[in-house]
mmCIF file of C-alpha atoms in Angstrom:
data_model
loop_
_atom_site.group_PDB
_atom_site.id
_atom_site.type_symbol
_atom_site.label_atom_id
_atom_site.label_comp_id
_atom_site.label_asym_id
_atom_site.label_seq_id
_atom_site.Cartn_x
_atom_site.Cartn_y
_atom_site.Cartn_z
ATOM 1 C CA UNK A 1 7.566 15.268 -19.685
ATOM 2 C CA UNK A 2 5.199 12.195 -19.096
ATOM 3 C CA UNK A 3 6.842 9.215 -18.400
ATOM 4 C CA UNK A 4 7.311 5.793 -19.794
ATOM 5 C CA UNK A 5 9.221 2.796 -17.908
ATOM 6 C CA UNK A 6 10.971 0.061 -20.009
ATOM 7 C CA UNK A 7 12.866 -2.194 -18.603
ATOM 8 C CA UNK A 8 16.046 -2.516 -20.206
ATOM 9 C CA UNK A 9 19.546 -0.910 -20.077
ATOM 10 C CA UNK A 10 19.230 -1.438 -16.029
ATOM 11 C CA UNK A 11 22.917 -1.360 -15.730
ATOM 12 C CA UNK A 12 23.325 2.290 -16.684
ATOM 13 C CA UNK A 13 20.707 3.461 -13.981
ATOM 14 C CA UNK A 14 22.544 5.574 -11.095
ATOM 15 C CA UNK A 15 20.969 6.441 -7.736
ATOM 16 C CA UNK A 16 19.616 9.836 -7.452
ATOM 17 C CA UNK A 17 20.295 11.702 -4.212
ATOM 18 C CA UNK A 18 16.988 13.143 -3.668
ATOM 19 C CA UNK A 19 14.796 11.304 -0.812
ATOM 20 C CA UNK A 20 11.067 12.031 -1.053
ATOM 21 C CA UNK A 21 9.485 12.500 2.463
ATOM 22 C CA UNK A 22 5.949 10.603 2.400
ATOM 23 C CA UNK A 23 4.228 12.994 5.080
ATOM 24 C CA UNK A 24 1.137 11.193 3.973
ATOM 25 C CA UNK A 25 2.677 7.982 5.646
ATOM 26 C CA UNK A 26 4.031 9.169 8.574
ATOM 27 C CA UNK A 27 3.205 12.333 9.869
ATOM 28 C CA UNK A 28 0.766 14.011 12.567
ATOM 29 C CA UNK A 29 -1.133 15.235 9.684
ATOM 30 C CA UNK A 30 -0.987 -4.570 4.602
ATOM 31 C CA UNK A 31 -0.862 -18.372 2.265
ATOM 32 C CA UNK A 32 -3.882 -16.943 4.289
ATOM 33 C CA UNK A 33 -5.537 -17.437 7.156
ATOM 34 C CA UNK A 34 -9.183 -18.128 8.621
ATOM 35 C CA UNK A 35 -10.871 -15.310 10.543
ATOM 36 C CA UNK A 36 -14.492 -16.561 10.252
ATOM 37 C CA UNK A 37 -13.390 -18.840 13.656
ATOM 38 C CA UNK A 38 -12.116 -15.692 15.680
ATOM 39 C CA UNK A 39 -14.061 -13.167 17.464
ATOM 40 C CA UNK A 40 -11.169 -10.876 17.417
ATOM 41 C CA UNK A 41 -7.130 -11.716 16.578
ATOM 42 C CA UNK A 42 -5.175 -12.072 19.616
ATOM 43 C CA UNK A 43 -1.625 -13.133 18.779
ATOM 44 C CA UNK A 44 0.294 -15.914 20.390
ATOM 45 C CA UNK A 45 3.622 -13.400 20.166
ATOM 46 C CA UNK A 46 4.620 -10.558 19.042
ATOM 47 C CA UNK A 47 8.573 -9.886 18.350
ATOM 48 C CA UNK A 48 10.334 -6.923 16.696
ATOM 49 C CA UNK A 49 12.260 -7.966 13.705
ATOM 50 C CA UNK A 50 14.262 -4.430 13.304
ATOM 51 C CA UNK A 51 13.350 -1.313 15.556
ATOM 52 C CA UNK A 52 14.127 1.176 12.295
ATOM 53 C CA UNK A 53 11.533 3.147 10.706
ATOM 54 C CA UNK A 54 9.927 0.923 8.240
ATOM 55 C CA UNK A 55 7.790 1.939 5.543
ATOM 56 C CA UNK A 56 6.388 -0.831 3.603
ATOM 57 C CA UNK A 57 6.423 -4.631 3.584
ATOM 58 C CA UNK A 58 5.277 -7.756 1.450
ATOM 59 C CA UNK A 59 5.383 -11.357 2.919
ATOM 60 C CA UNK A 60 5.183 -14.100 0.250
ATOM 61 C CA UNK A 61 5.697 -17.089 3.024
ATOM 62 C CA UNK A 62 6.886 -17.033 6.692
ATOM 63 C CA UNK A 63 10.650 -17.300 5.534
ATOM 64 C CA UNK A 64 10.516 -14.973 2.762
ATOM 65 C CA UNK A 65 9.209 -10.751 3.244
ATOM 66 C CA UNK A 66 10.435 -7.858 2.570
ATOM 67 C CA UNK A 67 10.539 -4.320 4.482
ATOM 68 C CA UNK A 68 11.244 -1.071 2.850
ATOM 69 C CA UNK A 69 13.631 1.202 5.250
ATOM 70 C CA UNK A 70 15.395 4.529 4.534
ATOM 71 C CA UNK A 71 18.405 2.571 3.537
ATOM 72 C CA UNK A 72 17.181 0.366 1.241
ATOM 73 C CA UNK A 73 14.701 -3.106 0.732
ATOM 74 C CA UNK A 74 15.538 -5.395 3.483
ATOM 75 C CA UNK A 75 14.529 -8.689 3.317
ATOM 76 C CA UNK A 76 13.541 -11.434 5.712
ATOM 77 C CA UNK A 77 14.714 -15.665 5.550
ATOM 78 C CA UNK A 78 13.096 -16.302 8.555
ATOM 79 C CA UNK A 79 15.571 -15.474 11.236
ATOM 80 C CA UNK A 80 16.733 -12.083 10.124
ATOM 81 C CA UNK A 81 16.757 -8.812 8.155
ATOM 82 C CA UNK A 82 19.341 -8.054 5.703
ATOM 83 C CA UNK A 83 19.461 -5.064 3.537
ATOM 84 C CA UNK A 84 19.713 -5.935 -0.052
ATOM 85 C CA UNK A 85 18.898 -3.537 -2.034
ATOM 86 C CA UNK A 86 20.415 -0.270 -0.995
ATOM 87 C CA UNK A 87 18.861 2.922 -2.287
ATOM 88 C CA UNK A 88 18.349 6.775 -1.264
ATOM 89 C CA UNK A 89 15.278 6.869 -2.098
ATOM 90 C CA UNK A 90 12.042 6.036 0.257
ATOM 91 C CA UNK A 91 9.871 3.127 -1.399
ATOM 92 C CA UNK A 92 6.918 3.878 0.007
ATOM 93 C CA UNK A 93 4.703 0.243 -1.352
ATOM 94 C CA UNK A 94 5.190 -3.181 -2.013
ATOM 95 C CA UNK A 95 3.366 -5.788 -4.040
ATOM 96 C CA UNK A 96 4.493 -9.173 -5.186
ATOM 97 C CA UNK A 97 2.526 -11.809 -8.146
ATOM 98 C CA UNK A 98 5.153 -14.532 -6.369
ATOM 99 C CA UNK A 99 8.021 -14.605 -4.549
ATOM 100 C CA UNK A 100 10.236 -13.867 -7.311
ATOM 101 C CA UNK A 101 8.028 -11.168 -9.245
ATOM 102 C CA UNK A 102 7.988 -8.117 -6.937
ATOM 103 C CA UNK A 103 7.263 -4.112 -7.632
ATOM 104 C CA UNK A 104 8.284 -1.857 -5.252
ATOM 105 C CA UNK A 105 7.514 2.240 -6.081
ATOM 106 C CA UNK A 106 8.996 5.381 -4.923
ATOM 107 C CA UNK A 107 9.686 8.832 -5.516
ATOM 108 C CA UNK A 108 10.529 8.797 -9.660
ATOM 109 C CA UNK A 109 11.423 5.138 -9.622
ATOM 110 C CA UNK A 110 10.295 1.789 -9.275
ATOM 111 C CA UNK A 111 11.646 -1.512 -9.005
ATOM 112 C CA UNK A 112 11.708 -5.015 -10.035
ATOM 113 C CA UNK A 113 12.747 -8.448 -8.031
ATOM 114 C CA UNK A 114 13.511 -10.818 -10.383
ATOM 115 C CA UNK A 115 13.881 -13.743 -7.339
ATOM 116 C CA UNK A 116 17.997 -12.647 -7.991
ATOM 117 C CA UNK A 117 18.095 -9.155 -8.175
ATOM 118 C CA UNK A 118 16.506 -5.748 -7.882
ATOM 119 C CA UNK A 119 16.327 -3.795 -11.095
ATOM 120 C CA UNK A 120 15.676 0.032 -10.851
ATOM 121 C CA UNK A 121 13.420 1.581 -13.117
ATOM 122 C CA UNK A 122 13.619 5.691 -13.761
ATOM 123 C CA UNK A 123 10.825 7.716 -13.653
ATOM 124 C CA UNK A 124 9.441 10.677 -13.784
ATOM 125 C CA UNK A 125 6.943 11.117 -10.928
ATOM 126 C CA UNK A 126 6.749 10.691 -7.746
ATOM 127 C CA UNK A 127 4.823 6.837 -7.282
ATOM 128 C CA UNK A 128 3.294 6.057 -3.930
ATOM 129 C CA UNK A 129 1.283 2.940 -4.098
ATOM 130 C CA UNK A 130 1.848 -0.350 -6.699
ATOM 131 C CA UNK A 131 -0.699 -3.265 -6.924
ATOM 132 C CA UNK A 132 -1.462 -5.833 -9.356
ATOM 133 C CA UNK A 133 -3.496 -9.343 -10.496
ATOM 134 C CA UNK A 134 -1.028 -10.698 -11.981
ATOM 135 C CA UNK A 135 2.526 -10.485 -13.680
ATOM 136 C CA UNK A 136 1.267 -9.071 -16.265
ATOM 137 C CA UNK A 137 -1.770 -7.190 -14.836
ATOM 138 C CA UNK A 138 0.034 -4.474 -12.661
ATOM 139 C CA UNK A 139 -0.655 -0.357 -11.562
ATOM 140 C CA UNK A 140 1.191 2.051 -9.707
ATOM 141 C CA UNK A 141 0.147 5.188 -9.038
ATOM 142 C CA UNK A 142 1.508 8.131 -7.377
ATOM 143 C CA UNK A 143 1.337 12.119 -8.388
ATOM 144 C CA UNK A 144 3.103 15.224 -7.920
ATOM 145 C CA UNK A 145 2.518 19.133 -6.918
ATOM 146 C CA UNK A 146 3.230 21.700 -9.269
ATOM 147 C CA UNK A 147 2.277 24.337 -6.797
ATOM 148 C CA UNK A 148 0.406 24.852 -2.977
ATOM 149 C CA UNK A 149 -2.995 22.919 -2.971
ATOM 150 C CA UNK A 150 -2.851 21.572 -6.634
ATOM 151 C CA UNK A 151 -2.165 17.665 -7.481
ATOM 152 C CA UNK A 152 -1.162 16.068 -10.706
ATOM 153 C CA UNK A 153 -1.930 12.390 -10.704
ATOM 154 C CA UNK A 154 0.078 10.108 -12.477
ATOM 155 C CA UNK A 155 -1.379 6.020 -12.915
ATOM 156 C CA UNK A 156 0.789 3.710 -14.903
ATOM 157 C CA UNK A 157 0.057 0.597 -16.531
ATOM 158 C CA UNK A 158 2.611 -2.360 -16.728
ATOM 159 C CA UNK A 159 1.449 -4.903 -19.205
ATOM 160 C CA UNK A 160 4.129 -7.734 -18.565
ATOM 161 C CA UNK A 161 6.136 -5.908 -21.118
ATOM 162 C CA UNK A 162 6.259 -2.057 -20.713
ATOM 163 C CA UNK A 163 4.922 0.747 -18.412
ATOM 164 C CA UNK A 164 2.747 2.965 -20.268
ATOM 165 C CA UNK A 165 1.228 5.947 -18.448
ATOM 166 C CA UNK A 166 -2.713 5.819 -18.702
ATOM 167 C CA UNK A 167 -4.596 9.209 -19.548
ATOM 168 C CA UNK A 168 -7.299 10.303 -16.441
ATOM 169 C CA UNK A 169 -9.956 12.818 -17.401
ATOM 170 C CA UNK A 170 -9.655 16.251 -15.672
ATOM 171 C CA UNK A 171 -11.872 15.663 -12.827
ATOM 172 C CA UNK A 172 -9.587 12.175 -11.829
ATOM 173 C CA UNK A 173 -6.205 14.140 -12.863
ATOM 174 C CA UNK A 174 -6.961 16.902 -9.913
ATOM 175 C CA UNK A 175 -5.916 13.889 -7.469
ATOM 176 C CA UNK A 176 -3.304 11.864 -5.634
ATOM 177 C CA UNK A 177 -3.648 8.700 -5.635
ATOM 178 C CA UNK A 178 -1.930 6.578 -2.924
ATOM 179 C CA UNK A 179 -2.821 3.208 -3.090
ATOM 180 C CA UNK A 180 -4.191 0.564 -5.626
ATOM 181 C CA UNK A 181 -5.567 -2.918 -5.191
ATOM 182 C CA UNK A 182 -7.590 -4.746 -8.018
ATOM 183 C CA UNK A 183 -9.171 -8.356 -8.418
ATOM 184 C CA UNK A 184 -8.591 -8.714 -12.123
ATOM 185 C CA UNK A 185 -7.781 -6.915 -15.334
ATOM 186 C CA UNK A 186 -11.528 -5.343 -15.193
ATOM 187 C CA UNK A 187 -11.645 -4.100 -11.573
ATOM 188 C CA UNK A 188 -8.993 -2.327 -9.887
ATOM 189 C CA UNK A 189 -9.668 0.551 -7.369
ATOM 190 C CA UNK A 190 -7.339 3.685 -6.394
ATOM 191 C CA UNK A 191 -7.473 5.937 -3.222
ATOM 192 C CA UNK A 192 -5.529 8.437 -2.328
ATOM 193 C CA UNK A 193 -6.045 12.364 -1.137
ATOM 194 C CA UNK A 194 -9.849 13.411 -2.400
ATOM 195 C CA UNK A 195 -10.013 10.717 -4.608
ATOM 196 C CA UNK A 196 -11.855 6.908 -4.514
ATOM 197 C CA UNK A 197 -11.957 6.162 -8.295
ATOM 198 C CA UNK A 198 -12.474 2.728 -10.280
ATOM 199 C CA UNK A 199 -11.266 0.731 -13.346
ATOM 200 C CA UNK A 200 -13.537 -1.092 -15.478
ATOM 201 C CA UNK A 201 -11.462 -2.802 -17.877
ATOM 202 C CA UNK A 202 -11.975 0.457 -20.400
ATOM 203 C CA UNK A 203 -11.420 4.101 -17.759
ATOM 204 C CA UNK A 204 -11.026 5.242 -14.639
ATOM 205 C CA UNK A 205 -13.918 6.837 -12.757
ATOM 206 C CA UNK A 206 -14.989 8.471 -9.452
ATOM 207 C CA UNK A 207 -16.699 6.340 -7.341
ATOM 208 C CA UNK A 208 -19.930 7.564 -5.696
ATOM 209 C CA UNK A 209 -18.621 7.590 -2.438
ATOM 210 C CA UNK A 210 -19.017 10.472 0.000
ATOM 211 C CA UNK A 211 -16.205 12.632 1.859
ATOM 212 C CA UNK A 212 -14.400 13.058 -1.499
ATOM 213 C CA UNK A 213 -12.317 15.802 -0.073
ATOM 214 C CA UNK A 214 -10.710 13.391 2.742
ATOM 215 C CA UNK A 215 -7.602 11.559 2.629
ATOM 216 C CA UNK A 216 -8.461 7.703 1.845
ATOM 217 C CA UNK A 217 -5.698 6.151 2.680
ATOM 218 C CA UNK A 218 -5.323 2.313 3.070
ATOM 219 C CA UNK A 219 -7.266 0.465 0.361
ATOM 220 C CA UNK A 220 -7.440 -3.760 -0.083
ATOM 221 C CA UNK A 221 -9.939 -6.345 -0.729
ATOM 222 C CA UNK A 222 -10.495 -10.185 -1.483
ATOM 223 C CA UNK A 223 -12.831 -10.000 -4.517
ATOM 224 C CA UNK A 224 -14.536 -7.737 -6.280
ATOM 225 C CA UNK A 225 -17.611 -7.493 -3.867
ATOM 226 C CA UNK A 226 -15.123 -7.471 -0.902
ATOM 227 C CA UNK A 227 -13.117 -4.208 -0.809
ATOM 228 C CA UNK A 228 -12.227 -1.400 1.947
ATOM 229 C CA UNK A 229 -10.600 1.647 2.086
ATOM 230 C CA UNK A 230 -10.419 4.175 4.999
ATOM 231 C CA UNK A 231 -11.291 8.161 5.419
ATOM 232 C CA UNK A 232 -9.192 10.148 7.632
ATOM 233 C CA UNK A 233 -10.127 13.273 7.492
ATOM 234 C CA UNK A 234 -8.514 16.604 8.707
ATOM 235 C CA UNK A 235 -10.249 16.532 11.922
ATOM 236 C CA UNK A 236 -8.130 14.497 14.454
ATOM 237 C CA UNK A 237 -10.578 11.292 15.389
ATOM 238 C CA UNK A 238 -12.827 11.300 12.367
ATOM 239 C CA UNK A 239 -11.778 8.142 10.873
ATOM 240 C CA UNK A 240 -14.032 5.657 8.909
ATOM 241 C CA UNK A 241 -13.269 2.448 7.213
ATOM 242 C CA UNK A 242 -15.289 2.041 4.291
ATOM 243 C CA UNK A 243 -16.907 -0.983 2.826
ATOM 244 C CA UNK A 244 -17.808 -1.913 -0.864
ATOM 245 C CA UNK A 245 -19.990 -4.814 -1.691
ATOM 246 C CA UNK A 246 -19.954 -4.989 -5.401
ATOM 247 C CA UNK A 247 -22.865 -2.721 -5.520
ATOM 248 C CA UNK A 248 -22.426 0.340 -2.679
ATOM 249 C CA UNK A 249 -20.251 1.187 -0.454
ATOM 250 C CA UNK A 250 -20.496 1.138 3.999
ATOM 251 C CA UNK A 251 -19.427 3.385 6.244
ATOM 252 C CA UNK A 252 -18.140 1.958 9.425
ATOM 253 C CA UNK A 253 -17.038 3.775 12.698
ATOM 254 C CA UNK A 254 -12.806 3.548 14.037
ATOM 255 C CA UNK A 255 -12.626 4.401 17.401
ATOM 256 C CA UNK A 256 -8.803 5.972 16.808
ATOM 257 C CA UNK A 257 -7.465 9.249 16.006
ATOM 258 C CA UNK A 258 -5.806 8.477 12.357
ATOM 259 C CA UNK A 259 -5.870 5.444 9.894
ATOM 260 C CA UNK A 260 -3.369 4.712 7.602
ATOM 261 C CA UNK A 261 -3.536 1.307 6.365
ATOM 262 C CA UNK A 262 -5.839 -1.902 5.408
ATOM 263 C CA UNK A 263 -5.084 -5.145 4.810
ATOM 264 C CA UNK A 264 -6.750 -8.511 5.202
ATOM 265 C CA UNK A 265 -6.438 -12.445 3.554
ATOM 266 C CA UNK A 266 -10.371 -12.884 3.799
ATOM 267 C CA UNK A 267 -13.333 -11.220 4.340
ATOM 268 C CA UNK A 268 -13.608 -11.758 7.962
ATOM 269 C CA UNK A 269 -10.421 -11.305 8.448
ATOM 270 C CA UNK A 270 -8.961 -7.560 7.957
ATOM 271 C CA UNK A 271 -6.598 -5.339 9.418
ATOM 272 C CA UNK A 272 -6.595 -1.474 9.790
ATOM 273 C CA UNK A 273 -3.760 0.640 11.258
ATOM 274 C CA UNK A 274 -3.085 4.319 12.207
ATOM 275 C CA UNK A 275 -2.193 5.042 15.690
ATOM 276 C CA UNK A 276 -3.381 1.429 17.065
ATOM 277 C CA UNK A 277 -4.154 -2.190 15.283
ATOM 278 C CA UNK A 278 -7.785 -3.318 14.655
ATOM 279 C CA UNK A 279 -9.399 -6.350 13.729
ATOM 280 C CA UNK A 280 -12.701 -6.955 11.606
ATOM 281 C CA UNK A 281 -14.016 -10.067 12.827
ATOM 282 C CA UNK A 282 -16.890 -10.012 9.908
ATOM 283 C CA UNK A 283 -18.723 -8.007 12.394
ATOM 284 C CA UNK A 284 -17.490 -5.435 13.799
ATOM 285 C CA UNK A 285 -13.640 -3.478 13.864
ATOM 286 C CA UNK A 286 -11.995 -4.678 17.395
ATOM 287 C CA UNK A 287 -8.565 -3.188 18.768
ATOM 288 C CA UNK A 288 -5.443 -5.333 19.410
ATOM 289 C CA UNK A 289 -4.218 -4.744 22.269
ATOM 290 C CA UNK A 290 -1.065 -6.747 22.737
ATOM 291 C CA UNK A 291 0.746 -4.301 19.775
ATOM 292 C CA UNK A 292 3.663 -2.395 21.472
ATOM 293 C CA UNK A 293 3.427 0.473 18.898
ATOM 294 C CA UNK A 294 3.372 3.556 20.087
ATOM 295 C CA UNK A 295 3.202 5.640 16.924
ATOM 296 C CA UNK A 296 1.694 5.412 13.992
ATOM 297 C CA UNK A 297 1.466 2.302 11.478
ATOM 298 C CA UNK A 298 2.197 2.521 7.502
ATOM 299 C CA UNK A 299 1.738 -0.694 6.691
ATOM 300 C CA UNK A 300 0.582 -4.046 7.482
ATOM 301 C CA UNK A 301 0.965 -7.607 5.405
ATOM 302 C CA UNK A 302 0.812 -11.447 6.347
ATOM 303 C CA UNK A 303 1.452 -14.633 4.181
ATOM 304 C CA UNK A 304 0.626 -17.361 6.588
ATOM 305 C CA UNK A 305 0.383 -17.517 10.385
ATOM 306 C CA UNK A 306 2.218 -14.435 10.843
ATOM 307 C CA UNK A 307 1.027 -10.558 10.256
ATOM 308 C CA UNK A 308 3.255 -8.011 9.547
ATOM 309 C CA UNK A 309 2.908 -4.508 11.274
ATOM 310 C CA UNK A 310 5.584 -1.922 9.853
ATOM 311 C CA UNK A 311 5.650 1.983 11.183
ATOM 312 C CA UNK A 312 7.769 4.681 12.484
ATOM 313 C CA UNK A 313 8.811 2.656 15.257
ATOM 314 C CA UNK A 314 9.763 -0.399 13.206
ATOM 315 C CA UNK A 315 9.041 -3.553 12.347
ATOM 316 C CA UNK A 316 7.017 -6.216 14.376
ATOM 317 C CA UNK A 317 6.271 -9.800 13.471
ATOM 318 C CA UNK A 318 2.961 -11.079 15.093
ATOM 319 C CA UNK A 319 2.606 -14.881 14.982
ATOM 320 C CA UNK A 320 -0.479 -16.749 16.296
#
């Protein structure tokens, strides 16, 4: 059955056991900041805020993030983490209009931070990625497989009042969509495995970007002539971040063998992750070397001075 989220009768929502694995995420198989002054970011320290494998995070100020662990949503006041929200199930993305207006999704559920609470919302499909531009402007997107080497994708529409699930044409619904990032109500963009596709206010449709049969993975932007995602495709090393102008996209070169995740405050001033950190300086993609992670990175975030880098290995704070 298709699904539809209201949120009401909160109360009466139980836990379900199941834990979805996001293999996508982690297996072999994101107040700003000026970049246009830096020729690459090298941070003035780097600490570990929890060493447990971290999933997702969302800073909305240097006291106040929150990391998504297999126990629960932790969150951050500055000093330390402290679970909150409990749950069995992995969320595997994080998006927030403020501090107190927050979406996290996971497998058949999503939920709400109210600035008091966390309200769980059922579902009926797995959801993977959640983005919005505004608190009443917000997707998530996610899909499930009904058998071996076929996707159903599932993208859901929250309007400030319900969920409603959005109908894809058959081309779009062979997909998974993983991620979702959009400058307004009339431009939002979803990648996920063989799929780059775009909203115009009216539909989704494929974009006319090559490699269509990779795995885009991380996907963010600043406007809507400043947006990347990033291609990794089945062979180990052939990663490419990907660069859309507002009229075609780029193709750029990583020099790393898998790329997860993209995030950035400006457009000199982004962030990919896989097995390493890089930096786009507004001219080229440039490692970090100071990261300590040795494994690979799922998602990255910053709200200020501070960048967050969360992964298998944990969670690491990098301040300037």
């Amino acid at each position: 059955m298709l699904g539809l989220w209201e949120m009401h009768n909160f109360a009466s929502m139980r836990p379900s056991p199941h834990i979805l694995v996001f293999l996508w995420l982690f297996c072999a198989c994101k107040g700003s900041v000026d970049g246009s002054r830096r020729i690459t970011r090298s941070p003035q320290s780097v600490a570990w805020v929890s060493q447990q494998e971290s999933f997702a995070v969302w800073e909305s100020g240097q006291d106040d993030a929150w990391v998504s662990q297999r126990e629960g949503l932790l969150h951050w006041d500055g000093s330390s983490l402290e679970l909150v929200f409990p749950s069995k199930r992995l969320y595997a993305s994080l998006w927030g209009a403020s501090a107190t207006d927050i979406w996290a999704a996971g497998y058949q559920r999503l939920a709400h931070w109210d600035g008091q609470s966390w309200y769980p919302i059922e579902g009926d499909w797995p959801l993977y990625g959640v983005g919005g531009s505004g608190p009443s402007d917000v997707w998530a997107v996610g899909c499930e497989s009904p058998e071996p080497g076929r996707d159903l994708a599932a993208v859901f529409h929250w309007n400030g009042t319900k969920w409603s699930q959005v109908i894809l044409d058959d081309d779009l619904l062979q997909s998974c969509p993983r991620r979702v990032w959009g400058s307004g109500p009339d431009d939002f963009w979803m990648a996920g495995v063989g799929i780059v596709a775009h909203w115009d206010g009216k539909a989704w449709s494929r974009a006319s970007l090559p490699l269509q049969d990779a795995l885009f993975t991380g996907l963010w932007g600043t406007s809507a002539t400043d947006v990347w995602t990033i291609s990794d495709h089945e062979r180990e090393g052939d990663v490419h971040p990907w660069h859309w102008d507002g009229k075609s996209w780029t193709r750029f070169d990583l020099d790393t063998r898998r790329g997860f995740e993209m995030w950035g405050p400006s457009p000199n001033d982004y962030f990919s992750g896989g097995d390493s950190l890089f930096h786009w300086n507004g001219n080229a993609w440039l490692p970090i070397r100071e990261l300590p992670f040795q494994s690979p990175i799922n998602a990255i975030h910053g709200g200020g001075s501070d960048i967050w880098v969360v992964g298998f290995e944990g969670a690491l704070r990098l301040v300037e």
